[in-house]
N, CA and C of each residue as an Amber inpcrd file, in Angstrom:
protein
   465
 104.8220000  81.7280000  75.7820000 104.0510000  82.8690000  76.2490000
 104.3820000  84.0620000  75.3490000 103.3830000  84.7880000  74.9360000
 103.5930000  85.9210000  74.0510000 103.9860000  87.1630000  74.8530000
 104.4440000  88.1720000  74.1350000 104.7980000  89.4410000  74.7740000
 103.5740000  90.2280000  75.2020000 102.4030000  89.7620000  74.8330000
 101.1540000  90.4430000  75.1660000 101.0180000  90.6490000  76.6730000
 101.6030000  89.7930000  77.4590000 101.4170000  89.8250000  78.9170000
 102.6310000  90.3960000  79.6450000 103.5690000  90.9710000  78.9090000
 104.8080000  91.4970000  79.4930000 104.5560000  92.5490000  80.5650000
 103.4880000  93.3220000  80.4330000 103.1970000  94.4050000  81.3680000
 102.6760000  93.9020000  82.7200000 102.3280000  92.6350000  82.7960000
 101.7680000  92.0830000  84.0360000 102.8760000  91.6800000  84.9940000
 102.5680000  91.6100000  86.2810000 103.5430000  91.0890000  87.2410000
 103.9250000  89.6520000  86.8740000 105.1530000  89.2810000  87.1320000
 105.6720000  87.9660000  86.7350000 104.7860000  86.7930000  87.1590000
 104.2640000  86.7560000  88.4010000 103.4280000  85.6050000  88.7770000
 102.1260000  85.5040000  87.9810000 101.6360000  86.6280000  87.4570000
 100.3650000  86.6280000  86.7320000 100.5300000  86.2540000  85.2590000
 101.7160000  86.3910000  84.7150000 101.9160000  86.1680000  83.2810000
 101.5220000  84.7700000  82.8080000 102.0060000  83.6990000  83.4560000
 101.6110000  82.3680000  82.9650000 100.1200000  82.0980000  83.1340000
  99.5060000  82.6700000  84.1610000  98.0670000  82.4960000  84.3600000
  97.3090000  83.2050000  83.2410000  97.7240000  84.4220000  82.9330000
  97.0740000  85.1860000  81.8650000  97.2530000  84.4910000  80.5190000
  98.4540000  84.0090000  80.2420000  98.7130000  83.3530000  78.9550000
  97.9040000  82.0600000  78.8170000  97.8660000  81.2610000  79.8760000
  97.1130000  80.0040000  79.8170000  95.6100000  80.2810000  79.7490000
  95.1470000  81.3070000  80.4630000  93.7300000  81.6770000  80.4010000
  93.3770000  82.1450000  79.0000000  94.2340000  82.9550000  78.4160000
  94.0140000  83.4340000  77.0590000  93.9110000  82.2590000  76.0880000
  94.8390000  81.3200000  76.1940000  94.8160000  80.1460000  75.3090000
  93.5380000  79.3380000  75.5140000  93.1210000  79.1870000  76.7630000
  91.9130000  78.4100000  77.0610000  90.6580000  79.1070000  76.5310000
  90.5860000  80.4090000  76.6940000  89.4080000  81.1520000  76.2340000
  89.3510000  81.1670000  74.7090000  90.4910000  81.3450000  74.0560000
  90.5220000  81.2850000  72.5880000  90.0550000  79.9080000  72.1220000
  90.5320000  78.8640000  72.7750000  90.1210000  77.5000000  72.4130000
  88.6230000  77.3110000  72.6390000  88.1100000  77.8570000  73.7390000
  86.6750000  77.7450000  74.0160000  85.8600000  78.4980000  72.9730000
  86.3090000  79.6740000  72.6050000  85.6040000  80.4390000  71.5720000
  85.6180000  79.7060000  70.2260000  86.7410000  79.0240000  69.9430000
  86.8920000  78.3080000  68.6700000  86.3260000  76.8930000  68.7140000
  85.8470000  76.4580000  69.8800000  85.3580000  75.0880000  70.0840000
  86.4390000  74.0740000  69.7130000  87.6600000  74.3570000  70.1420000
  88.8240000  73.5110000  69.8600000  89.1430000  72.6810000  71.1060000
  88.6390000  71.4570000  71.1220000  88.7780000  70.6000000  72.3080000
  90.2340000  70.3150000  72.6510000  91.0450000  70.0300000  71.6560000
  92.4530000  69.7030000  71.9090000  93.1990000  70.8960000  72.5100000
  93.0160000  72.0690000  71.9390000  93.6830000  73.2660000  72.4590000
  93.1650000  73.6090000  73.8530000  91.8690000  73.4240000  74.0840000
  91.3090000  73.6930000  75.4080000  91.9220000  72.7600000  76.4420000
  92.0250000  71.4950000  76.1150000  92.6110000  70.5320000  77.0500000
  94.0520000  70.8970000  77.3820000  94.8170000  71.2910000  76.3860000
  96.2050000  71.6860000  76.6100000  96.2850000  72.9120000  77.5270000
  95.4730000  73.9180000  77.2520000  95.4770000  75.1300000  78.0690000
  94.9810000  74.8550000  79.4870000  93.9740000  74.0050000  79.6120000
  93.4410000  73.6330000  80.9260000  94.5180000  72.9210000  81.7370000
  95.2750000  72.0400000  81.1100000  96.3670000  71.3550000  81.8100000
  97.4020000  72.3490000  82.3190000  97.6960000  73.3740000  81.5090000
  98.6250000  74.4230000  81.9580000  98.0600000  75.1790000  83.1550000
  96.7950000  75.5910000  83.0570000  96.1710000  76.3230000  84.1640000
  96.1170000  75.4920000  85.4330000  95.7660000  74.2270000  85.2990000
  95.6370000  73.3500000  86.4660000  96.9740000  73.1040000  87.1560000
  98.0690000  73.2430000  86.4190000  99.4010000  73.0080000  86.9780000
  99.9530000  74.2310000  87.7140000  99.3110000  75.3720000  87.5640000
  99.7850000  76.6030000  88.2020000  99.2640000  76.7050000  89.6340000
  99.8050000  77.6540000  90.3870000  99.3830000  77.8820000  91.7640000
  97.8800000  78.1400000  91.7940000  97.1370000  77.2670000  92.4420000
  95.6770000  77.3440000  92.4090000  95.1140000  78.5330000  93.1850000
  95.8050000  78.9820000  94.2050000  95.3190000  80.1550000  94.9390000
  95.3910000  81.3930000  94.0460000  96.5200000  81.5750000  93.3740000
  96.6710000  82.7250000  92.4790000  95.7530000  82.6050000  91.2680000
  95.7100000  81.4140000  90.6860000  94.8700000  81.1970000  89.5100000
  93.4010000  81.4350000  89.8560000  92.9550000  80.8870000  90.9620000
  91.5670000  81.0620000  91.3790000  91.2190000  82.5160000  91.6360000
  92.1480000  83.2490000  92.2470000  91.9030000  84.6670000  92.5240000
  91.7600000  85.4520000  91.2190000  92.6490000  85.2100000  90.2680000
  92.6100000  85.9370000  88.9960000  91.3800000  85.5520000  88.1840000
  91.1090000  84.2620000  88.0780000  89.9410000  83.8250000  87.3050000
  88.6390000  84.2690000  87.9660000  88.5620000  84.1610000  89.2670000
  87.3560000  84.5770000  89.9860000  87.0990000  86.0680000  89.8500000
  88.1440000  86.8600000  89.9500000  87.9940000  88.3070000  89.7990000
  87.5960000  88.6410000  88.3650000  88.1470000  87.9240000  87.3990000
  87.7930000  88.1350000  85.9990000  86.3190000  87.8230000  85.7770000
  85.8400000  86.7140000  86.3230000  84.4210000  86.3560000  86.1880000
  83.5450000  87.4230000  86.8430000  83.9210000  87.8710000  88.0370000
  83.1230000  88.8920000  88.7270000  83.0540000  90.1790000  87.9030000
  84.1800000  90.6070000  87.3630000  84.1820000  91.8210000  86.5420000
  83.3020000  91.6530000  85.3040000  83.3740000  90.4930000  84.6790000
  82.5320000  90.2500000  83.5110000  81.0540000  90.2500000  83.8790000
  80.7250000  89.6970000  85.0300000  79.3320000  89.7460000  85.4890000
  78.8930000  91.1870000  85.7080000  79.7710000  91.9890000  86.2830000
  79.4450000  93.3960000  86.5180000  79.3120000  94.1480000  85.1910000
  80.1840000  93.8520000  84.2330000  80.1250000  94.5150000  82.9290000
  78.8630000  94.1340000  82.1570000  78.4470000  92.8830000  82.2820000
  77.2690000  92.4260000  81.5410000  75.9610000  92.7330000  82.2640000
  76.0630000  93.1200000  83.5280000  74.8720000  93.4690000  84.3230000
  75.1450000  94.7640000  85.0900000  75.2730000  95.8800000  84.3870000
  75.6670000  97.1360000  85.0440000  74.6680000  97.6310000  86.0930000
  73.4340000  97.1760000  86.0370000  72.4400000  97.5910000  87.0260000
  72.3920000  96.6590000  88.2250000  73.3070000  95.7010000  88.2890000
  73.3580000  94.7600000  89.3940000  72.7930000  93.4030000  89.0200000
  73.0640000  92.4410000  89.8620000  72.6410000  91.0630000  89.6400000
  71.6360000  90.6460000  90.7010000  70.6680000  89.8630000  90.2850000
  69.7720000  89.2260000  91.2510000  69.7950000  87.7310000  90.9730000
  69.0250000  86.9970000  91.7280000  69.0080000  85.5420000  91.5850000
  68.6140000  85.0860000  90.1930000  67.6690000  85.7840000  89.5770000
  67.2470000  85.4240000  88.2190000  68.3750000  85.6410000  87.2140000
  69.1530000  86.7060000  87.4020000  70.2890000  86.9670000  86.5090000
  71.3380000  85.8550000  86.6210000  71.6250000  85.4620000  87.8420000
  72.6150000  84.3980000  88.0510000  72.1110000  83.0910000  87.4510000
  70.8520000  82.7850000  87.6650000  70.2610000  81.5770000  87.0920000
  70.3640000  81.6110000  85.5660000  70.0830000  82.7670000  84.9680000
  70.1520000  82.9040000  83.5060000  71.5880000  82.7320000  83.0070000
  72.5420000  83.3270000  83.6930000  73.9530000  83.1720000  83.2990000
  74.3480000  81.7090000  83.3960000  73.9610000  81.0510000  84.4780000
  74.2820000  79.6320000  84.6520000  73.6840000  78.8020000  83.5250000
  72.4000000  78.9780000  83.2720000  71.7360000  78.1980000  82.2170000
  72.3450000  78.4660000  80.8440000  72.5630000  79.7320000  80.5180000
  73.0890000  80.0860000  79.2000000  74.5170000  79.5880000  79.0080000
  75.3390000  79.7260000  80.0280000  76.7330000  79.3000000  79.8940000
  76.8370000  77.7750000  79.7950000  76.0180000  77.0630000  80.5480000
  76.0330000  75.6000000  80.4710000  75.5230000  75.1380000  79.1070000
  74.4400000  75.7350000  78.6440000  73.9050000  75.3490000  77.3240000
  74.9050000  75.6390000  76.2090000  75.5340000  76.8050000  76.2620000
  76.5080000  77.1750000  75.2300000  77.6850000  76.2070000  75.2240000
  78.1490000  75.8250000  76.3960000  79.2860000  74.9160000  76.4880000
  78.9000000  73.4920000  76.1080000  77.6970000  73.0710000  76.4850000
  77.2700000  71.6890000  76.2480000  77.1630000  71.3450000  74.7700000
  77.0510000  72.3540000  73.9320000  76.9880000  72.1160000  72.4870000
  78.2220000  71.3620000  72.0030000  79.3680000  71.6930000  72.5810000
  80.6000000  71.0470000  72.1090000  81.3980000  70.4050000  73.2440000
  80.9990000  70.6350000  74.4880000  81.6300000  70.0320000  75.6560000
  80.5390000  69.3240000  76.4680000  80.1000000  68.1500000  76.0110000
  78.9540000  67.5000000  76.6590000  79.1770000  67.1500000  78.1320000
  80.4370000  67.1130000  78.5740000  80.7050000  66.7700000  79.9700000
  80.6630000  67.9910000  80.8940000  80.2260000  69.1510000  80.3800000
  80.1360000  70.3420000  81.2150000  79.2550000  70.0360000  82.4320000
  79.7070000  70.4980000  83.5890000  79.0260000  70.2020000  84.8460000
  78.4010000  71.4870000  85.3960000  77.0740000  71.5650000  85.4300000
  76.4190000  72.7750000  85.9480000  76.8220000  73.1100000  87.3780000
  77.1010000  72.0800000  88.1860000  77.5070000  72.3420000  89.5660000
  78.8330000  73.0830000  89.6180000  79.7830000  72.7020000  88.7750000
  81.0770000  73.3860000  88.7600000  80.8810000  74.8360000  88.3080000
  80.0300000  75.0540000  87.3090000  79.7340000  76.4270000  86.8700000
  79.1310000  77.2290000  88.0220000  78.2280000  76.6170000  88.7690000
  77.6050000  77.2970000  89.9070000  78.6440000  77.6340000  90.9740000
  79.5510000  76.7090000  91.2440000  80.6270000  76.9580000  92.2050000
  81.4620000  78.1610000  91.7630000  81.7690000  78.2270000  90.4660000
  82.5610000  79.3510000  89.9500000  81.8110000  80.6740000  90.1020000
  80.5330000  80.6710000  89.7400000  79.7320000  81.8940000  89.8700000
  79.6230000  82.3270000  91.3290000  79.3220000  81.3840000  92.2010000
  79.1840000  81.7080000  93.6210000  80.5060000  82.1950000  94.1990000
  81.5960000  81.5450000  93.8170000  82.9100000  81.9710000  94.2870000
  83.2630000  83.3650000  93.8140000  82.9790000  83.6600000  92.5670000
  83.2790000  84.9770000  92.0110000  82.4850000  86.0680000  92.7230000
  81.2880000  85.7200000  93.1680000  80.4410000  86.6890000  93.8670000
  80.6600000  86.6870000  95.3790000  81.5340000  85.8080000  95.8460000
  81.8550000  85.7670000  97.2680000  80.8000000  85.1160000  98.1290000
  79.9840000  84.2340000  97.5380000  78.9210000  83.5960000  98.3080000
  79.0440000  82.0740000  98.3280000  80.2030000  81.5470000  97.9690000
  80.3760000  80.0950000  97.9270000  80.5730000  79.5460000  99.3260000
  79.9650000  78.4080000  99.5950000  80.1020000  77.7150000 100.8720000
  81.4270000  76.9700000 100.8730000  82.3720000  77.4260000 101.6940000
  83.7030000  76.8210000 101.7330000  83.7080000  75.4100000 102.2970000
  82.6040000  74.9790000 102.8980000  82.5550000  73.6330000 103.4650000
  82.3570000  72.5710000 102.3960000  81.8370000  72.9640000 101.2430000
  81.6940000  72.0200000 100.1390000  83.0790000  71.6790000  99.5960000
  83.3080000  70.4190000  99.2410000  84.6080000  70.0880000  98.6490000
  84.7540000  70.7880000  97.2960000  85.9220000  71.3640000  97.0840000
  86.1720000  72.0900000  95.8330000  86.3490000  71.0970000  94.6830000
  85.8350000  71.4580000  93.5050000  86.0980000  70.6220000  92.3280000
  87.6040000  70.5750000  92.0450000  88.0200000  69.5900000  91.2890000
  89.4440000  69.4400000  90.9550000  89.9220000  70.6070000  90.1120000
  91.2280000  70.8520000  90.1560000  91.8320000  71.9960000  89.4660000
  91.5400000  71.9870000  87.9690000  91.5950000  70.8190000  87.3420000
  91.3560000  70.7890000  85.8910000  89.8910000  71.0960000  85.5650000
  88.9580000  70.6650000  86.4060000  87.5430000  70.9770000  86.1840000
  87.2960000  72.4730000  86.3730000  87.9160000  73.0540000  87.3970000
  87.7730000  74.4900000  87.6160000  88.3500000  75.2760000  86.4450000
  89.5100000  74.8660000  85.9620000  90.1460000  75.5710000  84.8420000
  89.3020000  75.4720000  83.5750000  88.8280000  74.2670000  83.2640000
  88.0070000  74.0710000  82.0560000  86.7170000  74.8840000  82.1280000
  86.0240000  74.7900000  83.2320000  84.7530000  75.4840000  83.3670000
  84.9380000  77.0100000  83.4560000  86.0510000  77.4460000  84.0450000
  86.3430000  78.8860000  84.0670000  86.5260000  79.4110000  82.6520000
  87.2590000  78.6760000  81.8340000  87.4730000  79.1000000  80.4400000
  86.1530000  79.1550000  79.6880000  85.3090000  78.1540000  79.8930000
  84.0100000  78.1320000  79.2230000  83.1210000  79.2820000  79.6940000
  83.1260000  79.5420000  80.9910000  82.3160000  80.6220000  81.5530000
  82.8310000  81.9850000  81.0860000  84.1330000  82.1880000  81.1430000
  84.7170000  83.4620000  80.7090000  84.4520000  83.6850000  79.2270000
  84.6310000  82.6620000  78.4150000  84.3660000  82.8010000  76.9730000
  82.9120000  83.2090000  76.7400000  82.0000000  82.6210000  77.5020000
  80.5750000  82.9600000  77.3540000  80.3070000  84.4060000  77.7650000
  80.8310000  84.8180000  78.9060000  80.5780000  86.1570000  79.4230000
  81.3210000  87.2430000  78.6510000  82.4400000  86.8870000  78.0730000
  83.3110000  87.8610000  77.4200000  82.6680000  88.5060000  76.2020000
  81.9120000  87.7180000  75.4500000  81.3340000  88.2620000  74.2240000
  82.4450000  88.7730000  73.3200000  82.2720000  89.9660000  72.7280000
  83.2960000  90.4740000  71.8120000  84.4440000  91.2120000  72.5130000
  84.3730000  91.3650000  73.8320000  85.4240000  92.0920000  74.5520000
  86.7690000  91.3820000  74.4270000  87.8470000  92.1340000  74.4140000
  89.1750000  91.4960000  74.4400000  89.5100000  91.0180000  75.8540000
  89.9660000  89.8010000  75.9600000  90.2880000  89.2260000  77.2690000
  91.3940000  89.9980000  77.9660000  92.3850000  90.4380000  77.2240000
  93.5250000  91.1390000  77.8350000  93.0610000  92.3440000  78.6550000
  92.0860000  93.0520000  78.1550000  91.5480000  94.2190000  78.8470000
  90.9400000  93.8180000  80.1900000  90.1740000  92.7510000  80.1930000
  89.4740000  92.3270000  81.4080000  90.4560000  91.7510000  82.4240000
  91.4280000  90.9840000  81.9720000  92.4240000  90.4380000  82.9060000
  93.2460000  91.5750000  83.5120000  93.5940000  92.5590000  82.7150000
  94.3420000  93.7060000  83.2330000  93.5180000  94.4430000  84.2910000
  92.2220000  94.6190000  84.0430000  91.3370000  95.2350000  85.0450000
  91.2790000  94.3930000  86.3180000  91.1690000  93.0860000  86.1430000
  91.0910000  92.1860000  87.2970000  92.3650000  92.2860000  88.1400000
  93.5130000  92.3000000  87.4860000  94.7730000  92.3990000  88.2320000
  94.9060000  93.7450000  88.9300000  94.3940000  94.7920000  88.3080000
  94.3880000  96.1010000  88.9600000  93.5390000  96.0930000  90.2160000
  92.3900000  95.4460000  90.1540000  91.5190000  95.3390000  91.3380000
  92.1820000  94.5190000  92.4390000  92.8160000  93.4240000  92.0410000
  93.5100000  92.5930000  93.0360000  94.6210000  93.3900000  93.7100000
  95.3780000  94.1220000  92.9070000  96.4690000  94.9220000  93.4570000
  95.9410000  95.9760000  94.4420000  94.8630000  96.6860000  94.0580000
  94.2810000  97.6970000  94.9570000  93.7960000  97.0660000  96.2530000
  93.1550000  95.9200000  96.1460000  92.6440000  95.2390000  97.3380000
  93.7910000  94.8290000  98.2600000  94.8780000  94.3420000  97.6750000
  96.0090000  93.9000000  98.4820000  96.7350000  95.0870000  99.1240000
  96.7980000  96.1990000  98.4180000  97.4340000  97.3850000  98.9820000
  96.6190000  98.0140000 100.1020000  95.2980000  97.8540000 100.0190000
  94.4230000  98.4520000 101.0190000  94.1590000  97.5510000 102.2110000
  94.6480000  96.3250000 102.1710000  94.4470000  95.4110000 103.3100000
  95.5310000  95.5460000 104.3390000
């Protein structure tokens, strides 16, 4: 783990480092590095990992759609992210991407069985890489952790 994440709370550091590695691998279309990073993410506490990744996805959706999201916007994000990933990750699953988007927006049906941790980690990295564009990931993860902290303090 690099010193880049030293400013984060201890439980968030390995999640941030593994997410960073996964997103870099996704941006570089490096299957081996992505698999390694996904294995790291999948081995971490899934409640914490899901909260951080979901908040990161939600923030990226808000940043890329400052006027708000509607059903057509979500459909477009889903289609574009799946197409972008399928170029080099043919096993990308649109349903898992939809679960991630719905979860990030707080509209996922909890009665549906959740995809496996490694599928969630892989698809989260692919989705974040797509939504991130040229933005630095560290900035967005730091914002996400700030939002999580505020929410927890206000509950």
